[in-house]
Amino acid sequence: MGLKCGIVGLPNVGKSTLFNAISSAKAEAANFPFCTIEPNVGVVTVPDGRLQILEGLVNPQKVIPTVIEFVDIAGLVKGASKGEGLGNKFLANIREVDAIIHVIRCFEDPNVVHVAGSVDPVFDKEVIDTELQLKDLESVDKKILRLEKVAKSGDAKAKKAMESLHKFKDALKAGQNARAVDADEDDMEAIRDIHLLTIKPVLYVANVDEGSIQTGNAHVEQLQKEVAENAEVILLCAALEAQIAEFDDEEEKEMFLGEYGLKESGLNRLIAAAYRLLNLITYFTAGVQEVRAWTIKKGWKAPAAAGVIHTDFEKGFIKAEVIKLKDYQQFKTEATCRENGKIAVEGKEYVVCDGDIMHFRFNV
């Protein structure tokens, strides 16, 4: 399953600098609004040390990690919901992503202008929240208009959908995001076709200066206090990430990180946070031809996990053979794992665990 995260934020908060640092694609970073006019897309490998362990054990012809697609989306200004700035482009592109990475400026720099005149992370957050809420409110109102006549005629399904739509409308009018609504399956079905923007999960990135990367600063504290109840804040210095991205040698990179008291790059922490946000895990397939990582939702059963490889695997699923990584490490080969009873044969109800090494049996 492909994972796509949209990097958003006001102009000049460090979005494109961050994107350049974490992606093989290069977006122009410039000190003026809307330097990113079309969304830039980059595919980033998900770091996973377990792949290297399996590579050492299996010695495959190739190793294929899982990936995340990052989309650097054009800057947003107040009035975007009505088409101000590049609002319509922003809103159209954000509909296509699985999660929103909202970059917020938490650093002072007189050489980098702020569209509002001063650094205020809560203000920045509220601008984008408000514009997305207004656009969602417009979408909800349009669907309510479409359903009104049908609902008044006594159609039970339409009446139920109207109740759900008004639930979201009330929340949006109150300045809440759609994801804050206590929604059941019927409610979610009512909005499925209108693709609400504020229903998407969000992760906040506090873009700080190098001196604040360890402990944060007053701006970070302000942001954390604002979102503490419903979202995670990742501390990251986009300028520092740009320097880290230039290292090809892993040992040199580790030394550089160590100078700042960091054990891993901000990219690694960002990816891990995105996986937590979307409730994702990884399982592996391992053979002489390839060792490969596969991304699935936590809680998926074996047939659904097999379907990520190919739909035929899910349709014709018979069983799954599962090895735990610690057992593979201990016994070194699949054959010795089998001899020692460390390959479990699981059926359709097996819930896949993070790190499982799986081999599927299926009918064509």
Tab-separated table of C-alpha atoms in Angstrom:
chain	number	residue	atom	x	y	z
A	1	MET	CA	0.000	0.000	0.000
A	2	GLY	CA	1.392	3.382	-0.984
A	3	LEU	CA	1.731	5.988	1.738
A	4	LYS	CA	1.516	9.643	0.756
A	5	CYS	CA	2.105	12.543	3.154
A	6	GLY	CA	1.512	16.161	2.226
A	7	ILE	CA	3.905	18.757	3.629
A	8	VAL	CA	1.941	21.952	4.240
A	9	GLY	CA	2.326	25.279	6.002
A	10	LEU	CA	2.349	29.017	5.511
A	11	PRO	CA	4.952	30.475	3.118
A	12	ASN	CA	8.520	30.726	4.458
A	13	VAL	CA	8.116	28.284	7.362
A	14	GLY	CA	10.700	25.850	5.963
A	15	LYS	CA	8.490	23.458	3.999
A	16	SER	CA	10.598	23.322	0.866
A	17	THR	CA	13.863	23.276	2.806
A	18	LEU	CA	12.571	20.249	4.695
A	19	PHE	CA	11.349	18.607	1.513
A	20	ASN	CA	14.718	19.132	-0.171
A	21	ALA	CA	16.451	17.570	2.795
A	22	ILE	CA	14.336	14.417	2.970
A	23	SER	CA	13.585	13.757	-0.663
A	24	SER	CA	15.538	12.841	-3.750
A	25	ALA	CA	13.475	15.417	-5.658
A	26	LYS	CA	14.473	19.062	-5.293
A	27	ALA	CA	12.038	21.898	-4.746
A	28	GLU	CA	13.298	25.460	-5.107
A	29	ALA	CA	13.736	27.038	-1.666
A	30	ALA	CA	13.447	30.815	-1.805
A	31	ASN	CA	12.688	33.635	0.578
A	32	PHE	CA	9.357	34.652	-0.912
A	33	PRO	CA	5.837	33.179	-0.920
A	34	PHE	CA	4.758	30.554	-3.466
A	35	CYS	CA	8.173	29.504	-4.732
A	36	THR	CA	6.659	26.013	-4.873
A	37	ILE	CA	3.948	26.564	-7.462
A	38	GLU	CA	3.331	22.944	-8.455
A	39	PRO	CA	3.451	20.142	-5.895
A	40	ASN	CA	6.829	18.471	-5.820
A	41	VAL	CA	6.823	14.761	-5.164
A	42	GLY	CA	9.655	12.696	-3.734
A	43	VAL	CA	9.826	9.045	-2.769
A	44	VAL	CA	11.785	8.355	0.412
A	45	THR	CA	13.023	4.985	1.608
A	46	VAL	CA	11.744	3.988	5.040
A	47	PRO	CA	14.791	3.161	7.195
A	48	ASP	CA	14.478	-0.247	8.869
A	49	GLY	CA	17.450	-2.027	10.433
A	50	ARG	CA	15.578	-5.338	10.268
A	51	LEU	CA	16.099	-5.396	6.502
A	52	GLN	CA	19.866	-5.382	6.990
A	53	ILE	CA	19.567	-8.250	9.482
A	54	LEU	CA	17.559	-10.313	7.000
A	55	GLU	CA	19.945	-9.436	4.175
A	56	GLY	CA	22.831	-10.821	6.220
A	57	LEU	CA	20.920	-14.030	6.940
A	58	VAL	CA	19.380	-14.700	3.522
A	59	ASN	CA	21.960	-13.117	1.165
A	60	PRO	CA	19.295	-12.222	-1.431
A	61	GLN	CA	19.837	-10.875	-4.937
A	62	LYS	CA	18.143	-7.619	-3.921
A	63	VAL	CA	16.616	-5.845	-0.944
A	64	ILE	CA	13.486	-3.747	-1.392
A	65	PRO	CA	12.484	-1.403	1.433
A	66	THR	CA	9.076	0.157	1.793
A	67	VAL	CA	8.723	3.833	0.886
A	68	ILE	CA	6.831	7.010	1.742
A	69	GLU	CA	5.828	9.559	-0.866
A	70	PHE	CA	6.207	13.165	0.275
A	71	VAL	CA	4.352	15.935	-1.531
A	72	ASP	CA	5.570	19.508	-1.043
A	73	ILE	CA	2.377	21.535	-1.467
A	74	ALA	CA	2.242	25.222	-2.358
A	75	GLY	CA	2.038	27.752	0.497
A	76	LEU	CA	-1.269	28.841	1.941
A	77	VAL	CA	-2.509	32.268	2.978
A	78	LYS	CA	-5.599	33.607	4.668
A	79	GLY	CA	-8.485	33.435	2.198
A	80	ALA	CA	-7.274	30.287	0.439
A	81	SER	CA	-10.714	28.676	0.842
A	82	LYS	CA	-12.027	31.467	-1.390
A	83	GLY	CA	-9.180	31.103	-3.887
A	84	GLU	CA	-6.711	33.644	-2.488
A	85	GLY	CA	-3.028	33.075	-3.274
A	86	LEU	CA	-2.639	29.517	-4.528
A	87	GLY	CA	-5.449	28.280	-2.319
A	88	ASN	CA	-7.319	26.216	-4.871
A	89	LYS	CA	-4.172	24.359	-5.921
A	90	PHE	CA	-3.294	23.738	-2.274
A	91	LEU	CA	-6.754	22.439	-1.450
A	92	ALA	CA	-6.963	20.182	-4.487
A	93	ASN	CA	-3.594	18.563	-3.825
A	94	ILE	CA	-4.152	18.027	-0.124
A	95	ARG	CA	-7.213	15.887	-0.890
A	96	GLU	CA	-4.925	13.246	-2.396
A	97	VAL	CA	-2.702	12.576	0.644
A	98	ASP	CA	-3.132	10.079	3.487
A	99	ALA	CA	-1.794	12.371	6.192
A	100	ILE	CA	-0.868	16.005	6.642
A	101	ILE	CA	2.560	17.058	7.895
A	102	HIS	CA	2.029	20.629	9.028
A	103	VAL	CA	5.338	22.512	9.256
A	104	ILE	CA	5.210	25.455	11.638
A	105	ARG	CA	7.942	28.048	12.040
A	106	CYS	CA	9.392	28.051	15.548
A	107	PHE	CA	12.585	30.007	14.889
A	108	GLU	CA	13.517	33.681	14.776
A	109	ASP	CA	15.435	34.968	11.754
A	110	PRO	CA	15.227	38.627	10.634
A	111	ASN	CA	16.475	37.584	7.190
A	112	VAL	CA	13.471	35.319	6.524
A	113	VAL	CA	10.218	37.235	6.269
A	114	HIS	CA	7.055	35.989	7.946
A	115	VAL	CA	3.813	36.550	6.060
A	116	ALA	CA	2.101	37.781	9.249
A	117	GLY	CA	5.015	39.978	10.359
A	118	SER	CA	6.109	37.983	13.413
A	119	VAL	CA	6.640	34.389	14.520
A	120	ASP	CA	3.472	33.037	16.127
A	121	PRO	CA	3.025	29.246	15.807
A	122	VAL	CA	-0.535	29.199	17.149
A	123	PHE	CA	-1.584	31.889	14.666
A	124	ASP	CA	0.060	29.938	11.825
A	125	LYS	CA	-1.772	26.765	12.835
A	126	GLU	CA	-5.107	28.540	13.103
A	127	VAL	CA	-4.796	30.156	9.665
A	128	ILE	CA	-4.473	26.803	7.937
A	129	ASP	CA	-7.048	25.120	10.194
A	130	THR	CA	-9.567	27.860	9.448
A	131	GLU	CA	-9.066	27.754	5.685
A	132	LEU	CA	-9.444	23.975	5.579
A	133	GLN	CA	-12.492	24.106	7.836
A	134	LEU	CA	-14.133	26.720	5.612
A	135	LYS	CA	-13.526	24.599	2.535
A	136	ASP	CA	-14.940	21.534	4.315
A	137	LEU	CA	-17.976	23.535	5.412
A	138	GLU	CA	-18.548	24.470	1.788
A	139	SER	CA	-18.364	20.782	0.773
A	140	VAL	CA	-20.784	19.728	3.524
A	141	ASP	CA	-23.263	22.480	2.636
A	142	LYS	CA	-23.245	21.454	-1.028
A	143	LYS	CA	-24.067	17.857	-0.143
A	144	ILE	CA	-26.807	18.938	2.265
A	145	LEU	CA	-28.395	20.924	-0.584
A	146	ARG	CA	-28.237	17.870	-2.839
A	147	LEU	CA	-29.917	15.628	-0.272
A	148	GLU	CA	-32.563	17.984	1.118
A	149	LYS	CA	-35.351	17.111	-1.322
A	150	VAL	CA	-34.723	13.381	-1.067
A	151	ALA	CA	-34.654	13.508	2.726
A	152	LYS	CA	-37.905	15.499	2.869
A	153	SER	CA	-39.588	12.890	0.674
A	154	GLY	CA	-39.082	10.400	3.497
A	155	ASP	CA	-36.031	8.514	2.225
A	156	ALA	CA	-34.590	6.929	5.387
A	157	LYS	CA	-31.019	6.669	4.054
A	158	ALA	CA	-30.989	10.328	3.010
A	159	LYS	CA	-32.417	11.423	6.371
A	160	LYS	CA	-29.689	9.500	8.211
A	161	ALA	CA	-27.029	11.047	5.983
A	162	MET	CA	-28.446	14.509	6.664
A	163	GLU	CA	-28.147	13.931	10.408
A	164	SER	CA	-24.516	12.952	9.959
A	165	LEU	CA	-23.781	15.924	7.706
A	166	HIS	CA	-25.268	18.350	10.198
A	167	LYS	CA	-23.094	16.821	12.911
A	168	PHE	CA	-20.009	17.725	10.873
A	169	LYS	CA	-21.429	21.099	9.881
A	170	ASP	CA	-21.992	22.086	13.515
A	171	ALA	CA	-18.417	21.122	14.419
A	172	LEU	CA	-16.896	22.994	11.482
A	173	LYS	CA	-18.949	26.127	12.203
A	174	ALA	CA	-17.655	25.970	15.769
A	175	GLY	CA	-14.065	26.064	14.491
A	176	GLN	CA	-13.383	22.352	14.986
A	177	ASN	CA	-11.778	19.947	12.530
A	178	ALA	CA	-13.862	17.097	11.129
A	179	ARG	CA	-11.553	14.566	12.798
A	180	ALA	CA	-12.676	15.907	16.193
A	181	VAL	CA	-16.252	14.707	15.575
A	182	ASP	CA	-17.310	11.580	17.482
A	183	ALA	CA	-18.319	9.809	14.282
A	184	ASP	CA	-19.665	6.291	13.795
A	185	GLU	CA	-19.516	4.223	10.596
A	186	ASP	CA	-22.727	5.761	9.238
A	187	ASP	CA	-21.344	9.257	9.802
A	188	MET	CA	-18.138	8.396	7.964
A	189	GLU	CA	-20.103	6.879	5.089
A	190	ALA	CA	-22.061	10.137	4.723
A	191	ILE	CA	-18.879	12.160	4.094
A	192	ARG	CA	-16.853	9.562	2.201
A	193	ASP	CA	-17.621	11.005	-1.230
A	194	ILE	CA	-16.841	14.633	-0.322
A	195	HIS	CA	-13.282	13.955	0.854
A	196	LEU	CA	-13.109	16.348	3.789
A	197	LEU	CA	-9.692	17.901	4.310
A	198	THR	CA	-9.829	18.171	8.106
A	199	ILE	CA	-10.733	14.498	8.519
A	200	LYS	CA	-7.153	13.595	7.611
A	201	PRO	CA	-4.747	12.853	10.459
A	202	VAL	CA	-2.157	15.553	11.114
A	203	LEU	CA	1.380	15.626	12.464
A	204	TYR	CA	2.987	18.926	13.462
A	205	VAL	CA	6.637	19.636	12.725
A	206	ALA	CA	8.128	22.453	14.799
A	207	ASN	CA	10.901	23.842	12.592
A	208	VAL	CA	13.471	25.214	15.048
A	209	ASP	CA	16.964	26.706	14.913
A	210	GLU	CA	19.988	24.478	15.542
A	211	GLY	CA	20.339	25.684	19.119
A	212	SER	CA	16.806	24.571	19.996
A	213	ILE	CA	16.893	21.079	18.477
A	214	GLN	CA	17.405	19.368	21.846
A	215	THR	CA	15.316	21.367	24.276
A	216	GLY	CA	12.957	23.364	22.078
A	217	ASN	CA	12.068	26.980	22.812
A	218	ALA	CA	9.167	29.206	23.822
A	219	HIS	CA	7.581	28.893	20.353
A	220	VAL	CA	7.665	25.085	20.563
A	221	GLU	CA	6.130	25.138	24.043
A	222	GLN	CA	3.359	27.362	22.739
A	223	LEU	CA	2.615	24.940	19.893
A	224	GLN	CA	2.788	21.839	22.106
A	225	LYS	CA	0.353	23.377	24.562
A	226	GLU	CA	-2.052	24.183	21.731
A	227	VAL	CA	-2.157	20.656	20.241
A	228	ALA	CA	-1.338	18.523	23.303
A	229	GLU	CA	-4.705	16.756	23.460
A	230	ASN	CA	-4.974	15.536	19.883
A	231	ALA	CA	-1.695	15.593	17.957
A	232	GLU	CA	2.034	14.915	18.144
A	233	VAL	CA	4.712	17.572	17.673
A	234	ILE	CA	8.067	16.573	16.157
A	235	LEU	CA	11.040	18.858	16.797
A	236	LEU	CA	13.148	19.274	13.688
A	237	CYS	CA	15.619	21.746	12.217
A	238	ALA	CA	15.104	21.845	8.452
A	239	ALA	CA	18.421	23.632	7.898
A	240	LEU	CA	20.249	20.928	9.862
A	241	GLU	CA	18.421	18.179	7.950
A	242	ALA	CA	19.659	19.762	4.728
A	243	GLN	CA	23.242	19.339	5.969
A	244	ILE	CA	22.606	15.753	7.109
A	245	ALA	CA	21.228	14.887	3.659
A	246	GLU	CA	24.592	15.772	2.075
A	247	PHE	CA	26.436	12.942	3.856
A	248	ASP	CA	26.912	9.730	1.869
A	249	ASP	CA	29.033	8.017	4.503
A	250	GLU	CA	26.922	6.650	7.381
A	251	GLU	CA	29.791	6.889	9.867
A	252	GLU	CA	30.355	10.558	9.070
A	253	LYS	CA	26.621	11.175	9.347
A	254	GLU	CA	26.547	9.564	12.805
A	255	MET	CA	29.483	11.711	13.924
A	256	PHE	CA	27.731	14.821	12.664
A	257	LEU	CA	24.515	13.892	14.475
A	258	GLY	CA	26.530	13.221	17.620
A	259	GLU	CA	27.848	16.785	17.584
A	260	TYR	CA	24.267	17.941	18.094
A	261	GLY	CA	23.451	15.231	20.633
A	262	LEU	CA	21.198	13.388	18.164
A	263	LYS	CA	20.969	9.628	17.705
A	264	GLU	CA	19.047	9.768	14.432
A	265	SER	CA	17.991	12.246	11.784
A	266	GLY	CA	14.780	14.197	11.912
A	267	LEU	CA	13.654	12.276	8.820
A	268	ASN	CA	13.807	8.973	10.702
A	269	ARG	CA	11.785	10.440	13.568
A	270	LEU	CA	9.318	11.965	11.126
A	271	ILE	CA	8.754	8.644	9.351
A	272	ALA	CA	8.322	6.785	12.648
A	273	ALA	CA	5.788	9.403	13.755
A	274	ALA	CA	3.902	9.092	10.440
A	275	TYR	CA	3.671	5.317	10.946
A	276	ARG	CA	2.296	5.838	14.458
A	277	LEU	CA	-0.137	8.452	13.186
A	278	LEU	CA	-1.532	6.150	10.504
A	279	ASN	CA	-1.338	3.004	12.668
A	280	LEU	CA	1.001	1.223	10.255
A	281	ILE	CA	3.325	-1.732	10.711
A	282	THR	CA	5.786	-3.642	8.516
A	283	TYR	CA	6.074	-7.321	7.680
A	284	PHE	CA	8.707	-8.988	5.508
A	285	THR	CA	9.067	-11.601	2.814
A	286	ALA	CA	12.494	-13.206	2.548
A	287	GLY	CA	13.999	-15.443	-0.124
A	288	VAL	CA	17.089	-15.753	-2.271
A	289	GLN	CA	15.581	-13.578	-4.986
A	290	GLU	CA	14.632	-10.712	-2.682
A	291	VAL	CA	14.091	-9.553	0.870
A	292	ARG	CA	11.246	-7.071	0.929
A	293	ALA	CA	9.365	-4.902	3.418
A	294	TRP	CA	5.590	-4.451	3.155
A	295	THR	CA	3.495	-1.774	4.873
A	296	ILE	CA	0.056	-2.658	6.257
A	297	LYS	CA	-2.409	-1.360	8.828
A	298	LYS	CA	-1.989	-2.638	12.370
A	299	GLY	CA	-4.653	-5.253	13.075
A	300	TRP	CA	-4.862	-6.608	9.529
A	301	LYS	CA	-5.331	-10.350	9.182
A	302	ALA	CA	-3.120	-12.561	7.044
A	303	PRO	CA	-5.283	-12.582	3.856
A	304	ALA	CA	-5.437	-8.760	3.735
A	305	ALA	CA	-1.675	-8.564	4.311
A	306	ALA	CA	-1.145	-11.036	1.467
A	307	GLY	CA	-3.329	-8.859	-0.750
A	308	VAL	CA	-0.770	-6.059	-0.556
A	309	ILE	CA	1.573	-8.275	-2.577
A	310	HIS	CA	-1.124	-9.279	-5.076
A	311	THR	CA	-4.906	-9.431	-4.989
A	312	ASP	CA	-4.728	-13.106	-6.046
A	313	PHE	CA	-2.878	-13.867	-2.805
A	314	GLU	CA	-5.828	-12.576	-0.812
A	315	LYS	CA	-8.534	-14.165	-2.960
A	316	GLY	CA	-6.931	-17.603	-2.976
A	317	PHE	CA	-5.382	-17.481	0.511
A	318	ILE	CA	-4.841	-20.917	2.100
A	319	LYS	CA	-2.365	-20.315	4.910
A	320	ALA	CA	0.634	-18.279	5.987
A	321	GLU	CA	3.929	-19.562	7.321
A	322	VAL	CA	5.290	-17.117	9.901
A	323	ILE	CA	8.761	-16.788	11.414
A	324	LYS	CA	9.611	-14.302	14.137
A	325	LEU	CA	12.778	-12.298	13.486
A	326	LYS	CA	14.408	-13.286	16.785
A	327	ASP	CA	13.983	-16.968	15.844
A	328	TYR	CA	15.422	-16.355	12.372
A	329	GLN	CA	18.413	-14.643	13.993
A	330	GLN	CA	18.918	-17.541	16.389
A	331	PHE	CA	18.600	-20.406	13.890
A	332	LYS	CA	20.074	-18.560	10.874
A	333	THR	CA	18.074	-20.277	8.075
A	334	GLU	CA	14.465	-21.065	7.226
A	335	ALA	CA	15.299	-24.777	7.169
A	336	THR	CA	16.691	-24.803	10.720
A	337	CYS	CA	13.752	-22.691	11.903
A	338	ARG	CA	11.469	-25.398	10.505
A	339	GLU	CA	13.490	-28.191	12.115
A	340	ASN	CA	13.205	-26.456	15.487
A	341	GLY	CA	9.473	-25.803	15.228
A	342	LYS	CA	9.862	-22.052	14.790
A	343	ILE	CA	7.657	-21.715	11.718
A	344	ALA	CA	4.030	-21.224	12.683
A	345	VAL	CA	1.309	-22.189	10.202
A	346	GLU	CA	-1.474	-19.610	10.469
A	347	GLY	CA	-4.939	-19.375	8.917
A	348	LYS	CA	-7.283	-16.609	7.814
A	349	GLU	CA	-7.831	-15.237	11.327
A	350	TYR	CA	-4.166	-14.629	12.103
A	351	VAL	CA	-3.451	-10.991	12.943
A	352	VAL	CA	-0.097	-10.007	11.455
A	353	CYS	CA	2.489	-8.611	13.886
A	354	ASP	CA	5.086	-5.951	13.197
A	355	GLY	CA	8.278	-7.649	12.019
A	356	ASP	CA	6.723	-10.973	10.991
A	357	ILE	CA	8.536	-12.820	8.210
A	358	MET	CA	5.813	-14.404	6.085
A	359	HIS	CA	5.379	-16.888	3.278
A	360	PHE	CA	1.899	-17.247	1.791
A	361	ARG	CA	0.251	-20.328	0.299
A	362	PHE	CA	-2.645	-19.657	-2.060
A	363	ASN	CA	-4.763	-21.094	-4.886
A	364	VAL	CA	-4.619	-19.339	-8.239
